[in-house]
Coordinates of C-alpha atoms in Angstrom, one line a residue:
M1 CA -14.2 -4.1 7.0
R2 CA -14.0 -2.8 3.4
N3 CA -12.4 0.4 2.3
T4 CA -13.5 2.3 -0.7
K5 CA -11.8 5.4 -2.1
H6 CA -13.5 8.3 -3.9
K7 CA -12.3 11.5 -5.4
L8 CA -14.0 14.8 -4.3
F9 CA -15.0 17.2 -7.1
K10 CA -13.0 20.4 -7.5
D11 CA -15.6 22.8 -6.3
K12 CA -15.1 26.1 -4.7
T13 CA -16.0 24.8 -1.3
L14 CA -13.0 22.5 -1.4
R15 CA -10.9 25.3 -0.1
H16 CA -12.5 25.1 3.3
L17 CA -11.5 21.4 3.5
H18 CA -7.9 22.5 2.6
D19 CA -8.0 25.0 5.4
D20 CA -9.1 22.3 7.8
L21 CA -6.3 19.9 6.7
N22 CA -3.7 22.9 7.3
I23 CA -5.1 23.4 10.7
S24 CA -4.6 19.8 11.5
G25 CA -1.0 20.2 10.2
V26 CA -0.4 23.3 12.5
V27 CA -1.8 21.4 15.5
R28 CA 0.5 18.4 14.8
N29 CA 3.7 20.4 14.6
H30 CA 2.7 22.4 17.7
F31 CA 2.3 19.4 19.8
I32 CA 5.4 17.6 18.3
A33 CA 7.5 20.6 19.6
L34 CA 5.7 20.4 22.9
C35 CA 6.3 16.8 23.3
M36 CA 10.0 17.0 22.4
R37 CA 10.8 19.4 24.9
Y38 CA 8.9 17.4 27.5
Y39 CA 10.9 14.3 26.3
R40 CA 14.2 16.0 26.5
R41 CA 13.5 17.1 30.0
Y42 CA 11.9 13.9 31.5
G43 CA 12.9 11.1 29.1
K44 CA 9.4 10.2 28.1
G45 CA 6.5 11.7 26.1
L46 CA 3.3 13.2 27.2
S47 CA 0.3 10.9 27.5
Y48 CA -2.7 11.3 25.3
R49 CA -4.9 12.6 28.2
K50 CA -2.5 15.5 28.9
L51 CA -2.2 16.3 25.4
S52 CA -6.0 16.3 24.9
S53 CA -6.5 18.6 27.9
H54 CA -4.0 21.0 26.9
L55 CA -5.5 21.2 23.4
T56 CA -8.8 22.0 25.1
K57 CA -7.2 24.9 27.0
L58 CA -5.7 26.3 23.8
K59 CA -8.8 26.4 22.0
K60 CA -10.3 28.8 24.5
L61 CA -7.5 31.4 24.0
E62 CA -8.2 34.0 21.3
K63 CA -4.9 33.2 19.5
Y64 CA -6.1 29.6 18.8
K65 CA -9.7 30.2 18.3
H66 CA -9.7 29.1 14.7
W67 CA -8.6 25.6 15.8
N68 CA -12.4 25.1 16.8
I69 CA -13.3 24.9 13.1
P70 CA -12.8 21.2 12.5
Y71 CA -14.4 18.6 14.6
A72 CA -12.8 18.0 17.9
W73 CA -12.6 14.1 17.2
S74 CA -10.3 14.6 14.2
L75 CA -7.8 16.7 16.2
Q76 CA -8.1 14.3 19.1
N77 CA -7.0 11.5 16.6
V78 CA -4.0 13.5 15.6
L79 CA -2.9 13.7 19.3
K80 CA -3.6 10.0 19.9
R81 CA -1.2 9.0 17.1
L82 CA 1.4 11.4 18.4
A83 CA 1.3 9.9 21.8
Q84 CA 1.6 6.4 20.3
S85 CA 4.6 7.6 18.3
F86 CA 6.4 8.9 21.4
H87 CA 5.5 5.9 23.3
E88 CA 7.2 3.8 20.5
M89 CA 10.3 6.0 20.8
K90 CA 10.8 4.6 24.2
T91 CA 9.7 1.0 23.7
L92 CA 10.8 0.2 20.2
G93 CA 13.6 2.6 19.8
R94 CA 12.2 4.5 16.8
G95 CA 12.7 8.2 15.8
H96 CA 10.4 11.1 16.8
P97 CA 7.7 12.3 14.4
Q98 CA 9.1 14.9 11.9
F99 CA 8.0 18.3 11.4
K100 CA 6.1 19.0 8.1
S101 CA 4.8 22.1 6.4
C102 CA 1.0 22.4 7.0
K103 CA 0.4 22.4 3.3
K104 CA 2.1 19.0 3.1
H105 CA -0.3 17.5 5.8
K106 CA -2.2 14.8 4.0
G107 CA -4.9 13.3 6.3
M108 CA -7.6 13.8 8.6
T109 CA -9.9 11.2 10.2
F110 CA -13.6 11.5 11.0
S111 CA -15.8 9.1 12.8
G112 CA -18.7 7.6 11.0
E113 CA -21.1 9.4 13.1
Q114 CA -19.7 12.8 12.2
V115 CA -20.5 12.5 8.5
K116 CA -23.5 12.4 6.4
I117 CA -24.0 11.2 3.0
E118 CA -26.7 11.8 0.5
Y119 CA -27.1 9.6 -2.6
L120 CA -28.4 9.9 -6.1
L121 CA -28.5 13.7 -6.5
P122 CA -30.1 15.2 -9.6
K123 CA -28.1 14.8 -12.8
Q124 CA -25.1 17.4 -12.6
K125 CA -23.3 18.9 -15.4
N126 CA -20.7 16.8 -17.1
E127 CA -21.8 13.9 -15.0
R128 CA -20.0 10.5 -15.9
N129 CA -21.2 7.0 -15.6
H130 CA -21.4 6.9 -11.8
P131 CA -24.2 8.7 -9.7
T132 CA -23.2 11.9 -8.1
S133 CA -23.4 12.0 -4.2
R134 CA -22.3 14.4 -1.5
I135 CA -20.9 14.1 1.8
R136 CA -21.0 16.5 4.8
L137 CA -17.6 17.2 6.6
N138 CA -17.1 19.9 9.1
G139 CA -20.6 21.4 8.4
R140 CA -20.1 21.6 4.6
W141 CA -21.1 19.5 1.7
Y142 CA -18.7 18.1 -0.9
R143 CA -19.6 16.2 -4.1
F144 CA -18.1 13.0 -5.4
A145 CA -18.8 10.0 -7.6
L146 CA -20.1 7.1 -5.9
H147 CA -18.4 4.2 -7.8
R148 CA -19.0 1.5 -5.3
P149 CA -22.4 1.2 -3.5
I150 CA -22.2 1.3 0.2
A151 CA -23.1 -2.0 1.6
G152 CA -22.5 -1.6 5.5
D153 CA -22.3 1.0 8.1
I154 CA -19.7 3.6 7.8
K155 CA -17.1 3.4 10.8
R156 CA -14.4 5.8 9.6
V157 CA -13.9 8.5 6.9
Q158 CA -10.3 9.3 6.0
V159 CA -9.8 12.6 4.2
T160 CA -6.4 12.7 2.2
R161 CA -4.8 15.1 -0.3
D162 CA -2.0 14.6 -2.7
A163 CA 0.7 16.9 -4.1
L164 CA -1.5 18.0 -7.0
G165 CA -4.2 19.3 -4.5
D166 CA -6.7 16.5 -5.3
V167 CA -8.7 15.3 -2.2
Y168 CA -9.9 11.9 -1.7
I169 CA -12.2 10.1 1.0
T170 CA -11.7 6.7 2.1
L171 CA -15.0 5.2 3.6
T172 CA -14.4 2.2 5.9
E173 CA -17.4 0.2 6.0
D174 CA -18.5 -2.6 8.5
Y175 CA -18.8 -5.1 5.6
S176 CA -16.7 -8.1 4.5
E177 CA -16.6 -8.6 0.8
V178 CA -16.3 -12.1 -0.3
K179 CA -16.3 -13.2 -4.0
I180 CA -16.8 -16.9 -4.2
E181 CA -15.1 -18.5 -7.3
P182 CA -14.7 -22.3 -8.1
K183 CA -11.7 -24.0 -7.0
T184 CA -8.9 -25.1 -9.2
G185 CA -7.1 -27.5 -7.0
K186 CA -3.6 -26.3 -7.9
A187 CA -0.8 -24.9 -5.9
E188 CA 2.1 -22.9 -7.1
G189 CA 5.4 -21.6 -6.0
F190 CA 6.8 -18.3 -7.1
D191 CA 10.3 -16.8 -7.3
F192 CA 10.8 -13.1 -7.2
G193 CA 13.4 -11.5 -9.5
I194 CA 14.6 -8.5 -11.2
K195 CA 14.4 -9.4 -14.7
D196 CA 11.2 -11.3 -14.4
F197 CA 8.9 -10.0 -11.8
L198 CA 7.7 -13.7 -10.8
T199 CA 8.5 -17.0 -12.1
G200 CA 6.2 -19.8 -11.4
S201 CA 7.1 -23.2 -10.6
D202 CA 5.4 -24.5 -13.9
G203 CA 8.0 -22.4 -15.9
E204 CA 5.5 -19.4 -16.6
R205 CA 7.1 -16.1 -16.3
Y206 CA 5.3 -12.9 -15.2
G207 CA 7.1 -9.7 -16.4
S208 CA 6.6 -6.3 -15.0
P209 CA 7.2 -3.0 -16.9
M210 CA 9.6 -0.8 -15.1
F211 CA 7.2 2.1 -14.8
Y212 CA 9.8 4.5 -13.1
T213 CA 12.3 3.6 -15.8
Q214 CA 9.7 4.3 -18.5
N215 CA 8.8 7.8 -17.2
A216 CA 12.5 8.6 -16.0
D217 CA 13.1 10.9 -19.1
K218 CA 10.1 12.9 -18.7
L219 CA 10.5 13.2 -14.9
A220 CA 14.2 14.5 -15.4
K221 CA 13.0 17.1 -17.9
A222 CA 10.1 18.2 -15.7
Q223 CA 12.6 18.3 -12.6
K224 CA 15.0 20.6 -14.6
A225 CA 12.3 22.9 -15.6
H226 CA 11.3 23.1 -12.0
S227 CA 14.7 23.8 -10.8
R228 CA 15.2 26.8 -13.2
K229 CA 12.1 28.6 -11.9
V230 CA 12.2 31.4 -9.4
K231 CA 11.4 30.2 -5.9
G232 CA 7.9 31.3 -4.7
S233 CA 6.9 32.1 -8.4
N234 CA 3.7 30.8 -10.1
N235 CA 5.7 29.2 -12.8
R236 CA 7.7 27.2 -10.2
E237 CA 4.3 26.1 -8.7
R238 CA 3.2 25.0 -12.1
E239 CA 6.3 23.0 -12.7
R240 CA 6.1 21.3 -9.2
K241 CA 2.5 20.1 -10.1
N242 CA 4.1 18.7 -13.5
V243 CA 6.7 16.7 -11.4
A244 CA 4.1 15.5 -9.0
R245 CA 1.8 14.6 -11.9
I246 CA 4.4 12.3 -13.3
H247 CA 5.0 10.6 -10.0
K248 CA 1.3 10.0 -9.5
K249 CA 1.0 8.5 -13.1
T250 CA 3.9 6.0 -12.4
T251 CA 2.2 5.0 -9.0
N252 CA -1.1 4.5 -10.6
Q253 CA 0.5 2.4 -13.4
R254 CA 2.3 0.3 -11.0
A255 CA -0.9 -0.3 -8.7
D256 CA -2.9 -1.1 -11.7
H257 CA -0.5 -3.8 -12.9
H258 CA -0.3 -5.3 -9.3
W259 CA -4.0 -5.5 -9.0
K260 CA -4.5 -7.2 -12.4
L261 CA -1.8 -9.7 -11.7
A262 CA -3.0 -10.5 -8.2
I263 CA -6.6 -11.2 -9.4
D264 CA -5.1 -13.3 -12.3
L265 CA -3.0 -15.5 -9.9
C266 CA -6.0 -15.8 -7.6
R267 CA -8.1 -17.2 -10.3
Q268 CA -5.5 -19.6 -11.5
F269 CA -4.4 -21.0 -8.2
D270 CA -5.9 -22.0 -4.9
I271 CA -2.6 -22.0 -2.9
L272 CA 0.5 -19.6 -3.7
F273 CA 3.8 -20.0 -2.0
F274 CA 6.4 -17.2 -1.8
E275 CA 9.7 -16.8 -0.3
D276 CA 10.0 -14.3 2.8
L277 CA 12.5 -11.8 1.2
N278 CA 14.7 -9.2 2.8
L279 CA 13.7 -6.4 0.6
E280 CA 15.8 -3.9 2.4
G281 CA 18.8 -5.9 1.9
M282 CA 17.9 -6.3 -1.9
K283 CA 17.6 -2.6 -2.2
R284 CA 21.0 -2.2 -1.0
L285 CA 22.3 -4.5 -3.8
W286 CA 19.9 -3.4 -6.7
G287 CA 18.6 0.0 -5.6
K288 CA 15.9 1.7 -7.6
Q289 CA 15.1 -1.6 -9.6
V290 CA 13.7 -3.2 -6.3
S291 CA 11.8 -0.3 -5.4
D292 CA 10.4 0.1 -9.0
L293 CA 9.0 -3.5 -8.9
A294 CA 7.4 -2.9 -5.4
F295 CA 7.2 -6.4 -4.5
G296 CA 6.0 -5.6 -0.8
E297 CA 3.1 -3.7 -2.3
F298 CA 2.2 -6.3 -4.7
M299 CA 2.1 -8.9 -1.7
Q300 CA -0.3 -6.6 0.3
K301 CA -2.7 -6.5 -2.7
L302 CA -2.3 -10.2 -3.3
K303 CA -3.3 -11.1 0.3
H304 CA -6.2 -8.7 0.0
Q305 CA -7.5 -10.5 -3.1
S306 CA -6.8 -14.1 -1.6
H307 CA -8.9 -13.1 1.4
K308 CA -11.6 -11.8 -0.9
R309 CA -11.6 -14.9 -3.1
I310 CA -10.8 -17.5 -0.3
R311 CA -7.4 -18.5 -1.5
S312 CA -4.1 -19.0 0.6
V313 CA -1.0 -17.0 0.3
L314 CA 1.8 -18.6 2.2
K315 CA 5.5 -17.6 2.9
I316 CA 8.4 -20.0 3.5
N317 CA 11.6 -19.4 5.6
R318 CA 14.1 -16.9 3.7
W319 CA 17.0 -18.9 4.8
S320 CA 15.9 -22.1 2.6
P321 CA 18.5 -22.6 -0.2
T322 CA 16.0 -22.5 -3.0
S323 CA 18.3 -21.4 -5.7
K324 CA 21.2 -23.7 -4.7
C325 CA 19.3 -26.8 -4.5
C326 CA 18.4 -29.1 -7.5
S327 CA 14.6 -29.4 -7.5
V328 CA 15.0 -33.0 -8.8
C329 CA 17.5 -34.9 -6.5
E330 CA 17.9 -32.0 -3.8
H331 CA 21.7 -31.9 -4.3
K332 CA 23.0 -28.4 -3.0
N333 CA 25.4 -26.5 -5.2
D334 CA 27.5 -24.3 -2.8
N335 CA 29.5 -22.9 -5.7
L336 CA 26.4 -21.2 -7.3
T337 CA 26.8 -17.4 -7.7
L338 CA 24.3 -14.7 -8.8
A339 CA 25.9 -14.6 -12.3
D340 CA 25.0 -18.2 -12.8
R341 CA 21.6 -18.3 -14.6
N342 CA 21.8 -21.8 -15.8
W343 CA 23.6 -24.8 -14.2
T344 CA 23.7 -28.7 -14.6
C345 CA 23.4 -30.8 -11.4
P346 CA 26.5 -32.9 -10.9
E347 CA 24.4 -35.7 -9.4
C348 CA 21.4 -36.2 -11.7
H349 CA 22.9 -34.1 -14.7
T350 CA 19.7 -32.3 -15.1
H351 CA 20.1 -28.8 -16.6
L352 CA 18.3 -26.2 -14.6
D353 CA 17.2 -22.8 -15.2
R354 CA 17.9 -20.9 -12.0
D355 CA 14.4 -19.1 -11.6
P356 CA 12.1 -22.0 -12.4
N357 CA 14.3 -24.3 -10.1
A358 CA 14.0 -21.9 -7.2
A359 CA 10.2 -21.7 -7.8
M360 CA 10.0 -25.5 -7.8
N361 CA 12.0 -25.6 -4.5
I362 CA 9.7 -22.8 -3.0
L363 CA 6.8 -25.0 -3.9
K364 CA 8.2 -28.2 -2.4
E365 CA 9.4 -26.3 0.9
G366 CA 5.9 -24.6 1.2
V367 CA 4.2 -27.9 0.8
A368 CA 6.4 -29.7 3.4
S369 CA 6.2 -26.9 5.9
F370 CA 2.3 -26.4 5.8
G371 CA 1.5 -30.1 5.6
L372 CA 0.1 -30.1 2.1
G373 CA 1.4 -33.5 1.0
V374 CA 4.2 -34.5 -1.4
V375 CA 5.4 -32.8 -4.6
R376 CA 7.0 -35.0 -7.2
P377 CA 8.7 -33.4 -10.2
M378 CA 8.2 -35.3 -13.5
V379 CA 11.3 -34.9 -15.5
L380 CA 11.0 -35.4 -19.3
F381 CA 13.8 -34.5 -21.9
N382 CA 16.0 -33.1 -19.0
R383 CA 13.2 -30.5 -18.0
I384 CA 10.8 -30.1 -15.3
V385 CA 7.5 -30.3 -17.1
G386 CA 5.0 -30.8 -14.3
I387 CA 4.2 -31.6 -10.7
S388 CA 2.0 -34.0 -8.8
V389 CA 0.5 -33.2 -5.5
E390 CA -1.1 -35.7 -3.2
A391 CA -4.8 -35.2 -2.9
S392 CA -4.7 -36.5 0.7
S393 CA -3.4 -33.1 1.9
P394 CA -5.4 -31.6 4.7
L395 CA -4.9 -28.0 3.4
L396 CA -6.1 -29.1 -0.2
K397 CA -9.1 -30.9 1.3
S398 CA -10.0 -27.8 3.2
T399 CA -9.7 -25.5 0.0
N400 CA -11.7 -28.1 -2.0
A401 CA -14.5 -28.4 0.8
S402 CA -15.0 -24.6 0.9
A403 CA -15.8 -24.7 -2.8

C-alpha cells in the first residue's frame, strides 16, 4: 500500500465538504453519549451492528434528515471505530473517546469505489508545476494538484482538515513502491541524545534544530495577542489562525528534517541499529526537549524509507548497559552518571566519549543479537577510529544478495 497526500484548492465548493465533516463530528458525539449511557448501565459498549441499525432509524426522522448528505459508508466507518474504542475500554483498560466540537472533527473516510478522479484538466488560472485534477466526493467535485502519479487502484480516500481550515485528501493505493539502490555493505549503530539528535558508532554526529524552541518567541507573542481579543470576535479568530499557522510551520520543519535525514541514512548504510528507548520516561526527565526532537516520529519515517529502499532498521533491548560499558574491553562502569560526558576506562585506560561509546555498544549488541557476525573496534591513539564486521554474516549476505 502507498499513501499520497494532496491539498484541495480553496474553492467556494469546499464549504460543502466542511459541512459534511461537521456532520460526521455531530454523529460521533451523539453516539459517544449513547454508548456511555449504555456502558454505565450494562458495563459494556454497544456493538457495531446495533449502532449501525440505530443510525439507519435516526436518518428516517425529520430531525436527522440532514445526516443523509454524506455517504453512508463514511458514517458507518465512524461507528465502527467507536465500537472498537469501547471494546478496548473493557479489554485494554483504556479511557472512553472524548467529546469534541464538530468544527474540530478532522477526518472522514471514503471507500475507493465511492470516489471518482479526473486527471489533466485544462490549464487552470495560476496553475503551478503539477497538473490540476479533480475528485468527486459526496456528489461534488473538488480540485487539487496531483504531485504524484497514481500507480495502483485506489482503496481508501481519507479527508482531513487542520486548524487553519485547509483540507487534504490521502489516497491509499494498492501499490508497493520500491526504490532499488546499490548496497553499501555497512552497518551502523546510533545513540539518541538531547544535545545531538543522533551519534553514530563511527563518531559522526547528527544535530537537530530545535524547531519549537526557534519559534517559541513568535508563538508566545501570537498567543498573547489571541488571549487579548474578545471571545467570539473576528479578531480572535484571526489571531487563532496565526497561532495555528506557527504550530503548522514547526510541524512541517520537523517533518522535513526527519525525511531528509532518514533518506540520507538509508543511502549510507544497509543495516541501522537503534536502542528501544522509553520515550515517555525521557519526557518526564527532559520535558519539551524530547517532544521537540520527536524521535518516535523519526523512527516511523526511517522504517518507511528502509522498507522502500530495502534496508534493515533493528532495535536492541533497552536494558542493555550501552553507556556504562567500555566498547573496547567491555568493562562496566557502575559509577557513571548522566553528568559524565567523558570518562576513562580503569581497565584498558581508553578515554571514551559517552555518546560514541554508547553507539559502538549498540552496534556490537545489535550484531550479536541478530547474528550479523563480530564487530572488532580498532583503537588508534586512544580513540575508536573504525570497525570491522565479519563478511560471513548471514544478514549481511542476504542484504548483499538482494543487491
